PDB file of C-alpha atoms in Angstrom:
ATOM      1  CA  MET A  54      -3.610  22.715  23.614  1.00 47.00           C
ATOM      2  CA  PHE A  55      -0.996  22.071  20.932  1.00 57.00           C
ATOM      3  CA  LEU A  56       1.562  19.534  22.070  1.00 61.00           C
ATOM      4  CA  LEU A  57       4.555  18.807  19.879  1.00 64.00           C
ATOM      5  CA  TYR A  58       5.180  15.284  21.154  1.00 69.00           C
ATOM      6  CA  GLU A  59       1.899  14.124  19.593  1.00 75.00           C
ATOM      7  CA  TYR A  60       3.587  14.380  16.204  1.00 78.00           C
ATOM      8  CA  ASP A  61       6.548  12.103  17.015  1.00 82.00           C
ATOM      9  CA  ILE A  62       5.192   9.294  14.823  1.00 84.00           C
ATOM     10  CA  PHE A  63       4.635  11.712  11.940  1.00 85.00           C
ATOM     11  CA  TRP A  64       8.174  13.080  12.123  1.00 86.00           C
ATOM     12  CA  ALA A  65       9.661   9.588  12.424  1.00 88.00           C
ATOM     13  CA  PHE A  66       7.700   8.445   9.366  1.00 90.00           C
ATOM     14  CA  LEU A  67       8.710  11.563   7.427  1.00 91.00           C
ATOM     15  CA  ILE A  68      12.398  11.151   8.254  1.00 93.00           C
ATOM     16  CA  ILE A  69      12.456   7.419   7.511  1.00 94.00           C
ATOM     17  CA  SER A  70      10.542   7.802   4.247  1.00 94.00           C
ATOM     18  CA  SER A  71      12.994  10.512   3.164  1.00 95.00           C
ATOM     19  CA  VAL A  72      16.185   8.728   4.205  1.00 96.00           C
ATOM     20  CA  ILE A  73      15.446   5.318   2.640  1.00 96.00           C
ATOM     21  CA  PRO A  74      15.253   6.522  -1.030  1.00 94.00           C
ATOM     22  CA  ILE A  75      18.291   8.779  -0.587  1.00 96.00           C
ATOM     23  CA  PHE A  76      20.208   5.891   0.957  1.00 95.00           C
ATOM     24  CA  ALA A  77      19.150   3.575  -1.900  1.00 95.00           C
ATOM     25  CA  PHE A  78      20.399   6.059  -4.517  1.00 94.00           C
ATOM     26  CA  ILE A  79      23.718   6.480  -2.722  1.00 94.00           C
ATOM     27  CA  ILE A  80      24.242   2.712  -2.447  1.00 94.00           C
ATOM     28  CA  SER A  81      23.368   2.130  -6.114  1.00 91.00           C
ATOM     29  CA  GLY A  82      25.731   4.909  -7.155  1.00 88.00           C
ATOM     30  CA  VAL A  83      28.586   3.432  -5.156  1.00 90.00           C
ATOM     31  CA  LEU A  84      28.056  -0.239  -6.037  1.00 90.00           C
ATOM     32  CA  ALA A  85      26.989   0.091  -9.689  1.00 83.00           C
ATOM     33  CA  PRO A  86      29.653  -0.831 -12.241  1.00 79.00           C
ATOM     34  CA  ILE A  87      30.692   2.013 -14.514  1.00 79.00           C
ATOM     35  CA  ARG A  88      31.776   0.698 -17.905  1.00 76.00           C
ATOM     36  CA  LYS A  89      31.650   3.058 -20.836  1.00 77.00           C
ATOM     37  CA  GLY A  90      32.117   1.780 -24.338  1.00 75.00           C
ATOM     38  CA  PRO A  91      30.639   2.236 -27.790  1.00 71.00           C
ATOM     39  CA  GLU A  92      27.930  -0.350 -27.150  1.00 67.00           C
ATOM     40  CA  LYS A  93      26.997   1.189 -23.831  1.00 69.00           C
ATOM     41  CA  LEU A  94      26.765   4.690 -25.298  1.00 67.00           C
ATOM     42  CA  SER A  95      24.583   3.635 -28.245  1.00 67.00           C
ATOM     43  CA  SER A  96      20.837   4.196 -28.249  1.00 65.00           C
ATOM     44  CA  TYR A  97      20.031   0.520 -27.827  1.00 65.00           C
ATOM     45  CA  GLU A  98      22.293  -2.121 -26.341  1.00 59.00           C
ATOM     46  CA  SER A  99      20.825  -4.916 -28.452  1.00 66.00           C
ATOM     47  CA  GLY A 100      23.361  -4.392 -31.243  1.00 63.00           C
ATOM     48  CA  ILE A 101      20.783  -3.339 -33.813  1.00 69.00           C
ATOM     49  CA  GLU A 102      21.273   0.160 -35.162  1.00 69.00           C
ATOM     50  CA  PRO A 103      18.162   2.322 -34.787  1.00 66.00           C
ATOM     51  CA  MET A 104      16.422   3.399 -37.991  1.00 73.00           C
ATOM     52  CA  GLY A 105      14.603   6.703 -38.269  1.00 71.00           C
ATOM     53  CA  ASP A 106      13.896   9.285 -35.638  1.00 71.00           C
ATOM     54  CA  ALA A 107      13.384   8.169 -32.048  1.00 66.00           C
ATOM     55  CA  TRP A 108      11.013  11.059 -31.310  1.00 75.00           C
ATOM     56  CA  LEU A 109       7.351  10.495 -31.981  1.00 74.00           C
ATOM     57  CA  GLN A 110       4.369  12.548 -30.992  1.00 78.00           C
ATOM     58  CA  PHE A 111       1.560  11.158 -28.853  1.00 75.00           C
ATOM     59  CA  ARG A 112      -2.014  12.316 -29.104  1.00 77.00           C
ATOM     60  CA  ILE A 113      -3.230  14.691 -26.406  1.00 77.00           C
ATOM     61  CA  CYS A 114      -6.067  12.292 -25.530  1.00 76.00           C
ATOM     62  CA  TYR A 115      -3.681  10.068 -23.596  1.00 80.00           C
ATOM     63  CA  TYR A 116      -2.536  12.967 -21.424  1.00 82.00           C
ATOM     64  CA  MET A 117      -6.073  14.215 -20.838  1.00 78.00           C
ATOM     65  CA  PHE A 118      -7.229  10.751 -19.829  1.00 79.00           C
ATOM     66  CA  ALA A 119      -4.255  10.406 -17.465  1.00 84.00           C
ATOM     67  CA  LEU A 120      -5.010  13.770 -15.855  1.00 83.00           C
ATOM     68  CA  VAL A 121      -8.658  12.843 -15.307  1.00 80.00           C
ATOM     69  CA  PHE A 122      -7.528   9.554 -13.759  1.00 84.00           C
ATOM     70  CA  VAL A 123      -5.138  11.376 -11.416  1.00 87.00           C
ATOM     71  CA  VAL A 124      -7.865  13.818 -10.352  1.00 80.00           C
ATOM     72  CA  PHE A 125     -10.281  11.025  -9.444  1.00 80.00           C
ATOM     73  CA  ASP A 126      -7.517   9.000  -7.819  1.00 84.00           C
ATOM     74  CA  VAL A 127      -6.672  11.948  -5.576  1.00 83.00           C
ATOM     75  CA  GLU A 128     -10.378  12.340  -4.865  1.00 81.00           C
ATOM     76  CA  THR A 129     -10.457   8.769  -3.582  1.00 81.00           C
ATOM     77  CA  VAL A 130      -7.432   9.435  -1.392  1.00 84.00           C
ATOM     78  CA  PHE A 131      -9.192  12.428   0.172  1.00 80.00           C
ATOM     79  CA  LEU A 132     -12.561  10.720   0.589  1.00 82.00           C
ATOM     80  CA  TYR A 133     -11.305   7.572   2.302  1.00 82.00           C
ATOM     81  CA  PRO A 134     -10.272   9.222   5.609  1.00 81.00           C
ATOM     82  CA  TRP A 135     -13.539  11.161   5.662  1.00 81.00           C
ATOM     83  CA  ALA A 136     -15.494   7.936   5.213  1.00 80.00           C
ATOM     84  CA  MET A 137     -13.542   6.119   7.924  1.00 81.00           C
ATOM     85  CA  SER A 138     -14.097   8.818  10.554  1.00 81.00           C
ATOM     86  CA  PHE A 139     -17.561   9.989   9.539  1.00 78.00           C
ATOM     87  CA  ASP A 140     -19.176   9.171  12.887  1.00 80.00           C
ATOM     88  CA  VAL A 141     -16.582  11.213  14.790  1.00 84.00           C
ATOM     89  CA  LEU A 142     -16.409  14.257  12.520  1.00 81.00           C
ATOM     90  CA  GLY A 143     -20.106  14.980  12.158  1.00 81.00           C
ATOM     91  CA  VAL A 144     -22.390  16.597   9.631  1.00 84.00           C
ATOM     92  CA  SER A 145     -20.209  19.601   8.777  1.00 85.00           C
ATOM     93  CA  VAL A 146     -17.484  17.377   7.370  1.00 83.00           C
ATOM     94  CA  PHE A 147     -20.112  15.435   5.412  1.00 84.00           C
ATOM     95  CA  ILE A 148     -21.240  18.709   3.836  1.00 89.00           C
ATOM     96  CA  GLU A 149     -17.623  19.597   3.001  1.00 87.00           C
ATOM     97  CA  ALA A 150     -17.086  16.191   1.388  1.00 85.00           C
ATOM     98  CA  PHE A 151     -20.337  16.571  -0.538  1.00 89.00           C
ATOM     99  CA  ILE A 152     -19.227  19.976  -1.874  1.00 92.00           C
ATOM    100  CA  PHE A 153     -15.835  18.482  -2.792  1.00 86.00           C
ATOM    101  CA  VAL A 154     -17.453  15.643  -4.753  1.00 87.00           C
ATOM    102  CA  LEU A 155     -19.915  18.065  -6.359  1.00 92.00           C
ATOM    103  CA  ILE A 156     -17.063  20.268  -7.625  1.00 89.00           C
ATOM    104  CA  LEU A 157     -15.341  17.212  -9.096  1.00 85.00           C
ATOM    105  CA  ILE A 158     -18.560  16.052 -10.771  1.00 88.00           C
ATOM    106  CA  VAL A 159     -19.076  19.504 -12.290  1.00 91.00           C
ATOM    107  CA  GLY A 160     -15.477  19.443 -13.525  1.00 84.00           C
ATOM    108  CA  SER A 161     -15.870  16.002 -15.095  1.00 82.00           C
ATOM    109  CA  ILE A 162     -19.107  17.067 -16.817  1.00 89.00           C
ATOM    110  CA  TYR A 163     -17.302  20.140 -18.145  1.00 88.00           C
ATOM    111  CA  ALA A 164     -14.423  18.007 -19.458  1.00 81.00           C
ATOM    112  CA  TRP A 165     -16.898  15.570 -21.002  1.00 84.00           C
ATOM    113  CA  ARG A 166     -18.851  18.328 -22.782  1.00 89.00           C
ATOM    114  CA  LYS A 167     -15.638  19.938 -24.051  1.00 85.00           C
ATOM    115  CA  GLY A 168     -14.665  16.594 -25.611  1.00 78.00           C
ATOM    116  CA  ALA A 169     -11.592  16.022 -23.461  1.00 73.00           C
ATOM    117  CA  LEU A 170     -12.604  12.416 -22.825  1.00 74.00           C
ATOM    118  CA  GLU A 171     -13.277  11.491 -26.459  1.00 76.00           C
ATOM    119  CA  TRP A 172     -10.821   9.206 -28.246  1.00 72.00           C
ATOM    120  CA  SER A 173     -11.697  10.204 -31.804  1.00 67.00           C
TER     121      SER A 173
END
């Protein structure tokens, strides 16, 4: 049977983790000094005038590598709870985790063969 009071800890964590950053932004907005001047509005506050254009283009390899890292980082986040409660969940969850890892391996092989992980 679904009982709502079982989720009290979840709701408390959700509310607290939402209120703390909002509260921190409000406090920093109220307490931060606001001084506008020509030095403050310049690109760099060091006093040295910037030379050239501030915009430069990065290679796509950095973004591809970051995306692959995020995918495998999320994979680790999903696999850890499965590994911790493997004895309780049973074989069906092991098969689901195996399929999940297999899909990620196929995706990484595809990205590797397409050259997404090459630096040159």
